[in-house]
Amino acid sequence: MARRRPVIVAVRLTPDESADWRAKAKAAGVPLSALIRRAMAHTRTWTAPAAEVERERTRQVSRIGNNLNQIARWANTHRSAIEAVEVIGHLVAIKRALAALARFESPDRGAR
C-alpha cells in the first residue's frame, strides 16, 4: 500500500519548465512528484558554516593568486642572486598559506 503524503509543496515554474519536468518524469516512468522527491533526496545543500568555509577558501585562494602574480612580476624585473633569496622567502609564505587553506577542506569533499 502506498505511503500517504499529506503535505503539499508548491513550486512556481514557467510553462517551458513545467513541460520539461513533466517530460523528464514521463521518460523516467514515474509521476512528477516522485521524480522531484528523488531529485531532492540526492541534492546536497549548503549549511551556514559550510558557506562561510567556502567564502574563506575563496578569499585565501584569491590572496595566493595575487601573491603569485606579484612574485612573478618581481622575478621578471629583478634577476640577481641575492634577490632570489627574497623570492624563495615569498614562495615559502605561499606554501604556508596553502597549508592554512588545506585545513578548511571539509572531510566529505575529498581531494580535488
XYZ file of C-alpha atoms in Angstrom:
112
model
C 0.000 0.000 0.000
C 1.312 3.461 -0.901
C 2.512 5.736 1.850
C 0.204 8.687 2.466
C 1.787 12.096 1.846
C -0.500 14.823 3.200
C 1.881 17.781 2.805
C 1.831 19.731 -0.461
C 4.767 21.874 -1.608
C 4.091 24.378 -4.381
C 6.702 25.464 -6.910
C 6.266 28.212 -9.491
C 7.515 27.320 -12.966
C 7.384 28.761 -16.432
C 5.285 26.758 -18.904
C 8.515 25.559 -20.566
C 9.974 24.407 -17.241
C 6.747 22.578 -16.407
C 6.725 20.822 -19.771
C 10.406 19.889 -19.374
C 9.880 18.474 -15.867
C 6.805 16.502 -16.966
C 8.692 15.102 -19.981
C 11.543 14.007 -17.693
C 9.101 12.317 -15.324
C 7.378 10.555 -18.237
C 10.749 9.411 -19.637
C 11.664 8.060 -16.192
C 8.286 6.309 -15.954
C 7.347 7.985 -12.672
C 4.915 10.686 -11.598
C 6.332 14.207 -11.442
C 6.102 14.238 -7.630
C 8.191 11.047 -7.411
C 10.814 12.495 -9.756
C 11.081 15.654 -7.645
C 11.326 13.643 -4.393
C 14.120 11.520 -5.881
C 15.979 14.575 -7.144
C 15.718 16.321 -3.770
C 16.881 13.183 -1.960
C 20.134 13.363 -3.956
C 20.661 17.096 -3.555
C 23.273 18.396 -1.121
C 22.543 21.716 0.471
C 24.889 24.304 1.963
C 24.706 24.944 5.638
C 25.687 28.326 7.057
C 29.026 27.019 8.446
C 29.880 25.331 5.131
C 29.090 28.527 3.211
C 31.452 30.502 5.467
C 34.184 27.910 4.897
C 33.731 28.293 1.139
C 33.916 32.096 1.383
C 37.135 31.855 3.418
C 38.592 29.328 0.963
C 37.814 31.678 -1.921
C 39.453 34.622 -0.109
C 42.570 32.559 0.608
C 42.895 31.331 -2.987
C 42.484 34.900 -4.228
C 45.248 36.109 -1.899
C 47.543 33.303 -3.035
C 46.887 34.133 -6.685
C 47.659 37.793 -6.043
C 50.899 36.854 -4.276
C 51.974 34.606 -7.153
C 51.317 37.370 -9.689
C 53.340 39.869 -7.644
C 56.233 37.418 -7.271
C 56.242 36.609 -10.999
C 56.285 40.308 -11.894
C 59.044 40.962 -9.380
C 61.098 37.975 -10.592
C 60.891 39.202 -14.176
C 62.133 42.643 -13.101
C 64.906 41.720 -10.601
C 67.191 38.860 -11.521
C 70.228 38.998 -9.190
C 71.183 36.061 -6.928
C 70.580 37.965 -3.672
C 67.105 38.875 -4.803
C 66.433 35.180 -5.444
C 66.565 34.649 -1.667
C 63.660 37.074 -1.323
C 61.699 35.160 -3.968
C 62.276 31.924 -2.065
C 61.022 33.626 1.093
C 57.839 34.664 -0.714
C 57.364 31.136 -2.047
C 57.689 29.762 1.493
C 54.980 32.213 2.582
C 52.742 30.929 -0.199
C 53.417 27.347 0.871
C 52.315 28.268 4.397
C 49.173 29.941 3.040
C 48.320 26.799 1.078
C 48.793 24.683 4.208
C 46.445 27.018 6.094
C 43.933 26.705 3.271
C 44.089 22.905 3.422
C 42.675 22.958 6.943
C 39.440 24.404 5.510
C 38.947 21.336 3.306
C 35.803 19.575 4.533
C 36.208 15.821 5.104
C 33.311 14.852 2.799
C 34.699 16.746 -0.230
C 37.960 14.859 -0.584
C 40.945 15.988 -2.621
C 40.396 17.681 -5.964
